[in-house]
C-alpha cells in the first residue's frame, strides 16, 4: 500500500480548474473599483437565495456576523435567553451573547448529534414557566424570557425540524437555523410532505462560507437567508453601520459587509455546489460500504430517512479516540475533532455554572468523535487506506447510538 499522505481536506486541487474564472472576477472588480457591495454581491445573493429556496439572502462578512445579525433582526434583546446545543462551534453561542442574550443548552440526539426535540420540550415544560398574558416562557432559574431556539445543522445534516418548529410555535420562539455547515442539506417535512432546504425552514438562517465549508470563499464570508423581507432589511442595515443611505444611520450597526471579490468567487463556486455535494454523498456511501460487515467499537454517522446530508464532515465515534487518531497520524492520514469540548464545559462559559454530567450525550460525543478525510476529489484508493487503518486499530461498525 502507498504511504502517500492523505489530507483531511484539499483546498488546492478544487480551485485549480476555477483559476481563469477567478482572474476574470478580479479584473472586473479592479476595472470598476467596485470592492464593496454592487452587482457581484447582489448577483450572489440572488443565486444563493434561489439555491436555498428562500425569498431573501443578505451577504455578510462571516457566519458569525450572519448569526448575530439574524438574532438581532429577529428581535432578540438584552436579557433574553436563547437555547441551542452544547456540541457546536463557539460562534453559535458567541453570537447569542453578542446580541445581548444569554445562551442556554439542551442535549442532542445520540444518533444524529443534532438538537433532541424531546429535550427541548422537557426544558420548556420543566425548567420554564409559561406566562399566558405575555405569551412567553420564563426560565425558572433566571426569571428571564426564552425567546429563540437555534438548531445547528451539524456536519452537513439538518436537525429534526418538524417537532422543533411545533415547539417553537407552542412557546412563541423564533427559530434561527445555524446552517453554517449545511449548504444544500435537505429535510423531509412530514407535516408538509416535501423536502425542504437548509436555510428555508426557520424564521432565518445563518451560513458560513469559511474556506473549508462545502461552499467556501477564498477568505471570510457569510450570509443570512429568510423569507421575511423586514428581517432581511434589518440585516442589510446591521451589516452596514445602520445606513439606509450613505451617512444616514437609522440604527447603530456593524461593519459586516460581504466583500465583492468573495461574492464573485462564491457565485462561480455555487454553480458547482450541487455536483460537489453529490460527490461528498458518494464518498460517504463508499465509507459506509468499506466499513460494512466488520464487528467492533466504531460508530458510523447516522442518516435518518428524513435527512439528505451533504456530509460537510464524515464523523466516526470511537471509544479510544486518542489511540486511533495517533495511529492514523502515523500512517500519514489527517483527521479532525469537531468538537473536543462541549461548550457548556469550555472555559469561556465557566461563569454560566454548568457541570460535567449536565448534557451527557453531548459530553460523550465530544470525547469520542473523530472526523475522517472528506472532500470532493478524495479517491477510492485513499478511502480504502483510511478504512484499512481504522479497522486495524478499531474493527467496526454500526450506525448511530451511544454504547
Ligand atoms: C456551526 C457553525 N456555526 C458558526 C460558524 C461561524 O462561521 P464563521 O467562521 O464564518 O464566522 C461556523 C464556522 O466554522 C460553524 O461551523
CSV table of C-alpha atoms and ligand atoms in Angstrom, one decimal:
chain,number,residue,atom,x,y,z
A,1,UNK,CA,0.0,0.0,0.0
A,2,UNK,CA,1.2,3.5,-0.8
A,3,UNK,CA,2.2,5.7,2.1
A,4,UNK,CA,1.3,8.9,0.3
A,5,UNK,CA,-0.2,11.4,2.8
A,6,UNK,CA,-3.9,11.8,2.9
A,7,UNK,CA,-5.1,15.3,3.9
A,8,UNK,CA,-8.2,15.9,5.9
A,9,UNK,CA,-9.2,18.5,3.3
A,10,UNK,CA,-7.7,19.5,0.0
A,11,UNK,CA,-8.4,23.2,-0.9
A,12,UNK,CA,-5.8,23.4,-3.6
A,13,UNK,CA,-7.0,21.0,-6.2
A,14,UNK,CA,-10.6,22.2,-6.1
A,15,UNK,CA,-9.6,25.7,-7.1
A,16,UNK,CA,-7.2,24.8,-9.9
A,17,UNK,CA,-9.9,24.5,-12.5
A,18,UNK,CA,-11.5,27.7,-11.4
A,19,UNK,CA,-8.5,30.0,-11.6
A,20,UNK,CA,-9.3,31.6,-15.0
A,21,UNK,CA,-12.8,32.5,-13.9
A,22,UNK,CA,-11.4,33.9,-10.7
A,23,UNK,CA,-9.0,36.1,-12.6
A,24,UNK,CA,-11.9,37.4,-14.6
A,25,UNK,CA,-13.7,38.3,-11.4
A,26,UNK,CA,-10.6,40.1,-10.1
A,27,UNK,CA,-10.3,42.0,-13.4
A,28,UNK,CA,-13.9,43.1,-13.3
A,29,UNK,CA,-13.6,44.3,-9.7
A,30,UNK,CA,-10.3,46.1,-10.4
A,31,UNK,CA,-11.6,47.7,-13.6
A,32,UNK,CA,-14.7,49.0,-11.8
A,33,UNK,CA,-13.2,49.6,-8.3
A,34,UNK,CA,-16.5,48.1,-7.0
A,35,UNK,CA,-14.8,46.5,-4.0
A,36,UNK,CA,-17.8,46.9,-1.6
A,37,UNK,CA,-21.4,45.9,-2.5
A,38,UNK,CA,-22.6,46.3,-6.1
A,39,UNK,CA,-23.6,43.8,-8.7
A,40,UNK,CA,-21.2,41.0,-7.6
A,41,UNK,CA,-22.8,40.9,-4.1
A,42,UNK,CA,-26.4,41.3,-5.4
A,43,UNK,CA,-25.8,38.6,-8.0
A,44,UNK,CA,-24.6,36.2,-5.4
A,45,UNK,CA,-27.4,37.0,-3.0
A,46,UNK,CA,-30.0,36.3,-5.7
A,47,UNK,CA,-28.3,33.0,-6.7
A,48,UNK,CA,-27.9,31.8,-3.1
A,49,UNK,CA,-31.5,32.7,-2.2
A,50,UNK,CA,-32.6,30.6,-5.1
A,51,UNK,CA,-30.3,27.7,-4.2
A,52,UNK,CA,-31.7,27.7,-0.6
A,53,UNK,CA,-35.4,28.1,-1.9
A,54,UNK,CA,-35.6,31.2,0.3
A,55,UNK,CA,-37.0,34.6,-0.6
A,56,UNK,CA,-34.1,36.8,0.6
A,57,UNK,CA,-30.4,36.5,1.1
A,58,UNK,CA,-28.1,39.1,2.7
A,59,UNK,CA,-24.4,38.6,2.2
A,60,UNK,CA,-22.3,39.4,5.3
A,61,UNK,CA,-18.7,39.2,6.4
A,62,UNK,CA,-18.8,35.8,8.1
A,63,UNK,CA,-21.1,33.1,9.6
A,64,UNK,CA,-20.7,34.7,13.0
A,65,UNK,CA,-21.9,38.0,11.6
A,66,UNK,CA,-24.8,36.2,9.9
A,67,UNK,CA,-25.9,34.6,13.2
A,68,UNK,CA,-25.5,37.9,15.2
A,69,UNK,CA,-27.5,39.9,12.7
A,70,UNK,CA,-30.2,37.3,12.3
A,71,UNK,CA,-30.6,37.2,16.1
A,72,UNK,CA,-30.8,41.0,16.3
A,73,UNK,CA,-33.2,41.2,13.4
A,74,UNK,CA,-35.4,38.5,15.0
A,75,UNK,CA,-35.9,40.9,17.9
A,76,UNK,CA,-33.7,39.1,20.4
A,77,UNK,CA,-32.8,41.6,23.1
A,78,UNK,CA,-30.6,42.1,26.1
A,79,UNK,CA,-31.7,39.7,28.9
A,80,UNK,CA,-33.3,37.2,26.6
A,81,UNK,CA,-32.3,33.5,26.8
A,82,UNK,CA,-31.6,31.7,23.6
A,83,UNK,CA,-31.4,27.9,23.5
A,84,UNK,CA,-29.0,25.9,21.4
A,85,UNK,CA,-26.9,22.7,21.7
A,86,UNK,CA,-23.5,22.3,23.5
A,87,UNK,CA,-21.8,20.5,20.6
A,88,UNK,CA,-21.3,23.3,18.1
A,89,UNK,CA,-18.6,25.7,17.2
A,90,UNK,CA,-18.4,28.6,19.7
A,91,UNK,CA,-19.6,31.1,17.1
A,92,UNK,CA,-23.2,30.0,17.7
A,93,UNK,CA,-23.1,31.0,21.4
A,94,UNK,CA,-20.7,34.0,20.9
A,95,UNK,CA,-23.3,35.5,18.5
A,96,UNK,CA,-26.1,34.9,21.1
A,97,UNK,CA,-24.1,36.7,23.7
A,98,UNK,CA,-23.1,39.5,21.3
A,99,UNK,CA,-26.8,40.1,20.5
A,100,UNK,CA,-27.1,40.7,24.3
A,101,UNK,CA,-28.8,37.4,25.2
A,102,UNK,CA,-27.7,34.6,27.3
A,103,UNK,CA,-27.0,31.2,25.7
A,104,UNK,CA,-28.6,28.1,27.3
A,105,UNK,CA,-28.4,24.5,26.2
A,106,UNK,CA,-30.4,21.3,25.6
A,107,UNK,CA,-28.8,18.0,24.9
A,108,UNK,CA,-28.5,16.3,21.5
A,109,UNK,CA,-29.9,13.2,19.9
A,110,UNK,CA,-27.3,10.4,20.4
A,111,UNK,CA,-27.6,9.2,16.8
A,112,UNK,CA,-27.7,12.4,14.8
A,113,UNK,CA,-25.8,14.8,17.2
A,114,UNK,CA,-28.4,17.5,16.5
A,115,UNK,CA,-30.9,19.0,18.9
A,116,UNK,CA,-33.1,16.4,20.5
A,117,UNK,CA,-36.7,17.8,20.3
A,118,UNK,CA,-37.7,15.7,23.4
A,119,UNK,CA,-35.0,17.5,25.4
A,120,UNK,CA,-36.2,20.9,24.2
A,121,UNK,CA,-39.8,20.0,25.2
A,122,UNK,CA,-38.6,18.9,28.6
A,123,UNK,CA,-36.6,22.1,29.0
A,124,UNK,CA,-39.6,24.3,28.2
A,125,UNK,CA,-42.0,22.3,30.3
A,126,UNK,CA,-39.9,21.7,33.4
A,127,UNK,CA,-37.3,24.5,33.5
A,128,UNK,CA,-39.6,27.3,32.4
A,129,UNK,CA,-42.9,28.6,33.4
A,130,UNK,CA,-45.4,29.8,30.7
A,131,UNK,CA,-46.9,33.3,31.1
A,132,UNK,CA,-50.0,33.3,29.0
A,133,UNK,CA,-50.5,37.1,29.3
A,134,UNK,CA,-47.3,37.9,27.5
A,135,UNK,CA,-47.1,34.6,25.7
A,136,UNK,CA,-43.6,33.8,26.8
A,137,UNK,CA,-41.8,31.0,28.6
A,138,UNK,CA,-39.7,32.3,31.5
A,139,UNK,CA,-36.7,30.4,32.8
A,140,UNK,CA,-37.3,29.4,36.4
A,141,UNK,CA,-33.7,29.9,37.4
A,142,UNK,CA,-33.0,33.4,35.9
A,143,UNK,CA,-36.6,34.7,35.5
A,144,UNK,CA,-35.6,35.8,32.0
A,145,UNK,CA,-37.7,35.2,28.9
A,146,UNK,CA,-36.7,32.4,26.5
A,147,UNK,CA,-37.2,34.0,23.1
A,148,UNK,CA,-35.4,31.8,20.5
A,149,UNK,CA,-34.1,28.4,19.6
A,150,UNK,CA,-31.0,27.7,17.4
A,151,UNK,CA,-30.9,24.2,15.9
A,152,UNK,CA,-27.4,23.6,14.5
A,153,UNK,CA,-27.4,21.6,11.3
A,154,UNK,CA,-24.2,19.8,12.2
A,155,UNK,CA,-21.7,18.0,9.9
A,156,UNK,CA,-23.9,18.8,6.9
A,157,UNK,CA,-27.1,17.2,8.3
A,158,UNK,CA,-30.2,19.1,9.3
A,159,UNK,CA,-31.8,18.9,12.8
A,160,UNK,CA,-35.2,17.2,13.1
A,161,UNK,CA,-37.2,20.4,12.3
A,162,UNK,CA,-40.9,19.4,12.4
A,163,UNK,CA,-41.1,18.8,16.1
A,164,UNK,CA,-38.7,21.8,16.8
A,165,UNK,CA,-41.0,24.1,14.8
A,166,UNK,CA,-44.1,22.8,16.6
A,167,UNK,CA,-42.5,23.6,20.0
A,168,UNK,CA,-41.4,27.0,18.7
A,169,UNK,CA,-45.0,27.8,17.7
A,170,UNK,CA,-46.3,26.5,21.0
A,171,UNK,CA,-43.8,28.5,23.1
A,172,UNK,CA,-43.6,31.6,20.8
A,173,UNK,CA,-39.9,31.1,20.0
A,174,UNK,CA,-38.1,32.5,17.0
A,175,UNK,CA,-36.2,29.7,15.1
A,176,UNK,CA,-32.8,30.7,13.7
A,177,UNK,CA,-31.1,27.8,11.9
A,178,UNK,CA,-27.3,27.6,12.2
A,179,UNK,CA,-26.8,26.3,8.7
A,180,UNK,CA,-23.1,27.2,8.6
A,181,UNK,CA,-22.1,23.6,7.9
A,182,UNK,CA,-25.1,22.6,5.7
A,183,UNK,CA,-25.3,24.4,2.3
A,184,UNK,CA,-27.6,22.3,0.3
A,185,UNK,CA,-28.7,19.9,3.1
A,186,UNK,CA,-32.4,18.8,3.0
A,187,UNK,CA,-35.0,17.7,5.5
A,188,UNK,CA,-38.2,15.8,4.7
A,189,UNK,CA,-41.0,17.5,6.5
A,190,UNK,CA,-43.8,15.0,7.2
A,191,UNK,CA,-46.1,17.9,8.0
A,192,UNK,CA,-45.6,19.5,4.6
A,193,UNK,CA,-45.0,16.2,2.8
A,194,UNK,CA,-42.0,17.6,1.0
A,195,UNK,CA,-38.2,18.0,1.1
A,196,UNK,CA,-37.1,21.4,2.5
A,197,UNK,CA,-33.7,23.0,2.1
A,198,UNK,CA,-31.5,24.2,4.9
A,199,UNK,CA,-32.0,27.9,5.2
A,200,UNK,CA,-35.6,27.9,4.2
A,201,UNK,CA,-37.2,26.4,7.3
A,202,UNK,CA,-36.7,28.8,10.3
A,203,UNK,CA,-37.5,32.5,10.6
A,204,UNK,CA,-34.0,33.0,9.3
A,205,UNK,CA,-30.8,31.0,8.8
A,206,UNK,CA,-27.1,31.7,9.0
A,207,UNK,CA,-24.5,30.4,6.6
A,208,UNK,CA,-20.7,30.5,6.8
A,209,UNK,CA,-18.5,30.5,3.7
A,210,UNK,CA,-15.3,29.9,5.6
A,211,UNK,CA,-12.9,28.3,3.1
A,212,UNK,CA,-13.3,24.7,4.3
A,213,UNK,CA,-17.1,24.7,4.1
A,214,UNK,CA,-19.0,22.9,1.3
A,215,UNK,CA,-19.3,26.3,-0.3
A,216,UNK,CA,-16.3,28.2,0.8
A,217,UNK,CA,-14.9,31.6,-0.2
A,218,UNK,CA,-11.2,32.4,-0.6
A,219,UNK,CA,-11.4,34.3,2.7
A,220,UNK,CA,-14.1,35.2,5.1
A,221,UNK,CA,-17.8,35.4,4.1
A,222,UNK,CA,-21.3,34.5,5.3
A,223,UNK,CA,-25.0,35.0,4.5
A,224,UNK,CA,-28.4,35.2,6.1
A,225,UNK,CA,-31.4,33.7,4.3
A,226,UNK,CA,-35.0,34.5,5.3
A,227,UNK,CA,-38.5,34.7,3.8
A,228,UNK,CA,-39.1,37.8,5.9
A,229,UNK,CA,-38.3,40.9,3.9
A,230,UNK,CA,-38.4,43.0,7.1
A,231,UNK,CA,-35.8,40.8,8.8
A,232,UNK,CA,-33.7,40.9,5.6
A,233,UNK,CA,-33.9,44.7,5.6
A,234,UNK,CA,-32.8,44.9,9.2
A,235,UNK,CA,-29.8,42.6,8.4
A,236,UNK,CA,-28.9,44.9,5.5
A,237,UNK,CA,-28.8,47.9,7.9
A,238,UNK,CA,-26.9,46.0,10.6
A,239,UNK,CA,-24.1,44.9,8.2
A,240,UNK,CA,-23.5,48.4,7.0
A,241,UNK,CA,-23.4,50.7,10.1
A,242,UNK,CA,-27.2,51.0,10.1
A,243,UNK,CA,-27.1,53.1,7.0
A,244,UNK,CA,-30.2,53.4,4.8
A,245,UNK,CA,-28.2,55.7,2.6
A,246,UNK,CA,-24.7,57.0,2.9
A,247,UNK,CA,-24.2,58.7,6.3
A,248,UNK,CA,-27.9,58.4,7.2
A,249,UNK,CA,-27.8,55.9,10.1
A,250,UNK,CA,-31.2,54.6,11.1
A,251,UNK,CA,-29.7,52.5,13.8
A,252,UNK,CA,-26.2,51.6,15.1
A,253,UNK,CA,-24.8,48.7,13.2
A,254,UNK,CA,-21.6,46.9,12.4
A,255,UNK,CA,-19.0,46.7,9.6
A,256,UNK,CA,-20.2,43.3,8.5
A,257,UNK,CA,-20.4,43.5,4.7
A,258,UNK,CA,-19.7,40.8,2.2
A,259,UNK,CA,-16.6,41.6,0.1
A,260,UNK,CA,-17.4,42.0,-3.7
A,261,UNK,CA,-14.4,39.8,-4.7
A,262,UNK,CA,-15.5,37.0,-2.4
A,263,UNK,CA,-19.1,37.3,-3.7
A,264,UNK,CA,-17.8,36.9,-7.2
A,265,UNK,CA,-15.8,33.8,-6.3
A,266,UNK,CA,-18.7,32.4,-4.4
A,267,UNK,CA,-21.0,32.9,-7.4
A,268,UNK,CA,-18.6,30.9,-9.6
A,269,UNK,CA,-18.3,28.1,-6.9
A,270,UNK,CA,-22.1,28.0,-6.3
A,271,UNK,CA,-22.5,26.7,-9.8
A,272,UNK,CA,-20.5,23.6,-8.8
A,273,UNK,CA,-22.0,23.1,-5.3
A,274,UNK,CA,-24.7,20.6,-6.3
A,275,UNK,CA,-22.1,18.4,-8.0
A,276,UNK,CA,-19.7,18.7,-5.1
A,277,UNK,CA,-22.4,17.8,-2.6
A,278,UNK,CA,-23.2,14.8,-4.8
A,279,UNK,CA,-19.6,13.7,-4.7
A,280,UNK,CA,-19.5,14.0,-0.9
A,281,UNK,CA,-22.5,11.7,-0.7
A,282,UNK,CA,-20.8,9.2,-3.0
A,283,UNK,CA,-17.7,9.4,-0.8
A,284,UNK,CA,-19.8,8.9,2.3
A,285,UNK,CA,-21.6,5.9,0.6
A,286,UNK,CA,-18.2,4.4,-0.1
A,287,UNK,CA,-17.1,4.8,3.5
A,288,UNK,CA,-20.3,3.0,4.7
A,289,UNK,CA,-19.6,0.1,2.2
A,290,UNK,CA,-16.0,-0.2,3.1
A,291,UNK,CA,-16.8,-0.3,6.8
A,292,UNK,CA,-19.8,-2.7,6.3
A,293,UNK,CA,-19.8,-6.1,7.9
A,294,UNK,CA,-17.0,-5.5,10.4
A,295,UNK,CA,-17.7,-6.0,14.1
A,296,UNK,CA,-16.3,-3.7,16.8
A,297,UNK,CA,-16.4,-0.4,18.5
A,298,UNK,CA,-16.6,2.3,15.9
A,299,UNK,CA,-19.9,4.0,15.3
A,300,UNK,CA,-20.6,5.4,11.8
A,301,UNK,CA,-22.7,8.5,11.0
A,302,UNK,CA,-26.4,8.0,11.1
A,303,UNK,CA,-28.6,9.5,8.4
A,304,UNK,CA,-32.3,9.2,9.3
A,305,UNK,CA,-34.8,8.7,6.5
A,306,UNK,CA,-35.9,12.4,6.8
A,307,UNK,CA,-32.4,13.6,6.1
A,308,UNK,CA,-30.3,14.2,2.9
A,309,UNK,CA,-26.9,15.1,4.4
A,310,UNK,CA,-24.3,17.0,2.4
A,311,UNK,CA,-21.5,15.4,4.5
A,312,UNK,CA,-19.6,18.5,5.4
A,313,UNK,CA,-17.8,16.1,7.7
A,314,UNK,CA,-17.8,12.3,8.0
A,315,UNK,CA,-17.6,11.7,11.7
A,316,UNK,CA,-17.0,8.4,13.5
A,317,UNK,CA,-17.3,7.7,17.2
A,318,UNK,CA,-14.8,5.5,18.8
A,319,UNK,CA,-14.1,4.7,22.5
A,320,UNK,CA,-10.3,5.2,22.2
A,321,UNK,CA,-10.1,8.2,20.0
A,322,UNK,CA,-6.6,9.2,21.2
A,323,UNK,CA,-5.1,5.9,20.1
A,324,UNK,CA,-7.0,5.8,16.8
A,325,UNK,CA,-6.0,9.4,15.8
A,326,UNK,CA,-2.4,8.7,16.7
A,327,UNK,CA,-2.3,5.6,14.6
A,328,UNK,CA,-3.9,7.4,11.6
A,329,UNK,CA,-1.5,10.3,12.0
A,330,UNK,CA,1.5,7.8,12.0
A,331,UNK,CA,0.0,6.4,8.8
A,332,UNK,CA,0.0,9.9,7.2
A,333,UNK,CA,-3.8,10.3,7.4
A,334,UNK,CA,-5.0,13.6,8.8
A,335,UNK,CA,-8.2,13.7,10.9
A,336,UNK,CA,-10.1,16.4,12.9
A,337,UNK,CA,-12.2,16.6,16.1
A,338,UNK,CA,-15.5,18.5,15.9
A,339,UNK,CA,-15.5,19.4,18.7
A,340,UNK,CA,-13.4,18.2,21.6
A,341,UNK,CA,-15.1,20.1,24.5
A,342,UNK,CA,-18.9,20.6,24.8
A,343,UNK,CA,-19.4,24.3,25.0
A,344,UNK,CA,-21.1,24.3,28.5
A,345,UNK,CA,-17.7,23.0,29.9
A,346,UNK,CA,-15.5,25.3,27.9
A,347,UNK,CA,-13.5,27.9,29.9
A,348,UNK,CA,-15.3,30.9,28.3
A,349,UNK,CA,-18.6,29.7,29.9
A,350,UNK,CA,-17.4,28.8,33.3
A,351,UNK,CA,-19.5,31.7,34.6
A,352,UNK,CA,-22.7,30.1,33.4
A,353,UNK,CA,-22.3,27.5,36.1
A,354,UNK,CA,-22.7,24.2,34.2
A,355,UNK,CA,-21.2,21.0,35.4
A,356,UNK,CA,-19.9,17.7,34.0
A,357,UNK,CA,-23.0,15.5,33.5
A,358,UNK,CA,-25.4,18.3,32.7
A,359,UNK,CA,-25.6,17.3,29.0
A,360,UNK,CA,-24.3,13.7,29.0
A,361,UNK,CA,-25.0,12.8,25.3
A,362,UNK,CA,-23.1,15.9,24.0
A,363,UNK,CA,-20.3,15.3,26.6
A,364,UNK,CA,-19.8,11.7,25.5
A,365,UNK,CA,-19.9,12.6,21.8
A,366,UNK,CA,-17.2,15.3,22.5
A,367,UNK,CA,-14.9,12.7,23.9
A,368,UNK,CA,-15.4,10.2,21.1
A,369,UNK,CA,-15.9,11.9,17.8
A,370,UNK,CA,-13.3,11.8,15.0
A,371,UNK,CA,-13.7,13.3,11.6
A,372,UNK,CA,-12.2,11.3,8.7
A,373,UNK,CA,-10.8,12.9,5.4
A,374,UNK,CA,-13.8,14.2,3.4
A,375,UNK,CA,-13.7,16.4,0.4
A,376,UNK,CA,-14.7,16.2,-3.3
A,377,UNK,CA,-11.7,14.6,-5.0
A,378,UNK,CA,-10.9,12.1,-2.2
A,379,UNK,CA,-10.2,8.9,-4.2
A,380,UNK,CA,-11.5,5.4,-3.7
A,381,UNK,CA,-7.9,4.2,-3.1
A,382,UNK,CA,-7.4,6.9,-0.4
A,383,UNK,CA,-10.6,5.8,1.3
A,384,UNK,CA,-9.6,2.2,1.2
A,385,UNK,CA,-6.4,3.1,3.0
A,386,UNK,CA,-8.2,5.2,5.6
A,387,UNK,CA,-10.7,2.4,6.4
A,388,UNK,CA,-8.0,-0.3,6.5
A,389,UNK,CA,-6.0,1.8,9.0
A,390,UNK,CA,-9.1,2.5,11.1
A,391,UNK,CA,-10.0,-1.2,11.1
A,392,UNK,CA,-6.5,-2.2,12.2
A,393,UNK,CA,-7.0,-0.4,15.5
A,394,UNK,CA,-10.8,-0.5,15.9
A,395,UNK,CA,-12.7,-3.1,14.0
A,396,UNK,CA,-16.2,-1.7,13.1
A,397,UNK,CA,-19.1,-0.9,12.8
A,398,UNK,CA,-22.6,0.1,13.4
A,399,UNK,CA,-24.6,3.1,12.6
A,400,UNK,CA,-25.6,5.5,15.3
A,401,UNK,CA,-26.3,5.1,19.0
A,402,UNK,CA,-24.1,5.5,22.1
A,403,UNK,CA,-22.6,2.4,23.6
B,1,LIG,C1,-21.8,25.5,13.3
B,1,LIG,C2,-21.0,26.8,13.0
B,1,LIG,N1,-21.6,27.9,13.4
B,1,LIG,C3,-21.0,29.1,13.1
B,1,LIG,C4,-19.8,29.2,12.4
B,1,LIG,C5,-19.1,30.5,12.2
B,1,LIG,O1,-18.8,30.8,10.9
B,1,LIG,P1,-17.6,31.8,10.5
B,1,LIG,O2,-16.4,31.1,10.9
B,1,LIG,O3,-17.8,32.1,9.1
B,1,LIG,O4,-17.8,33.1,11.3
B,1,LIG,C6,-19.2,28.0,12.0
B,1,LIG,C7,-17.9,28.0,11.2
B,1,LIG,O5,-17.0,27.4,11.5
B,1,LIG,C8,-19.8,26.8,12.3
B,1,LIG,O6,-19.3,25.6,11.9
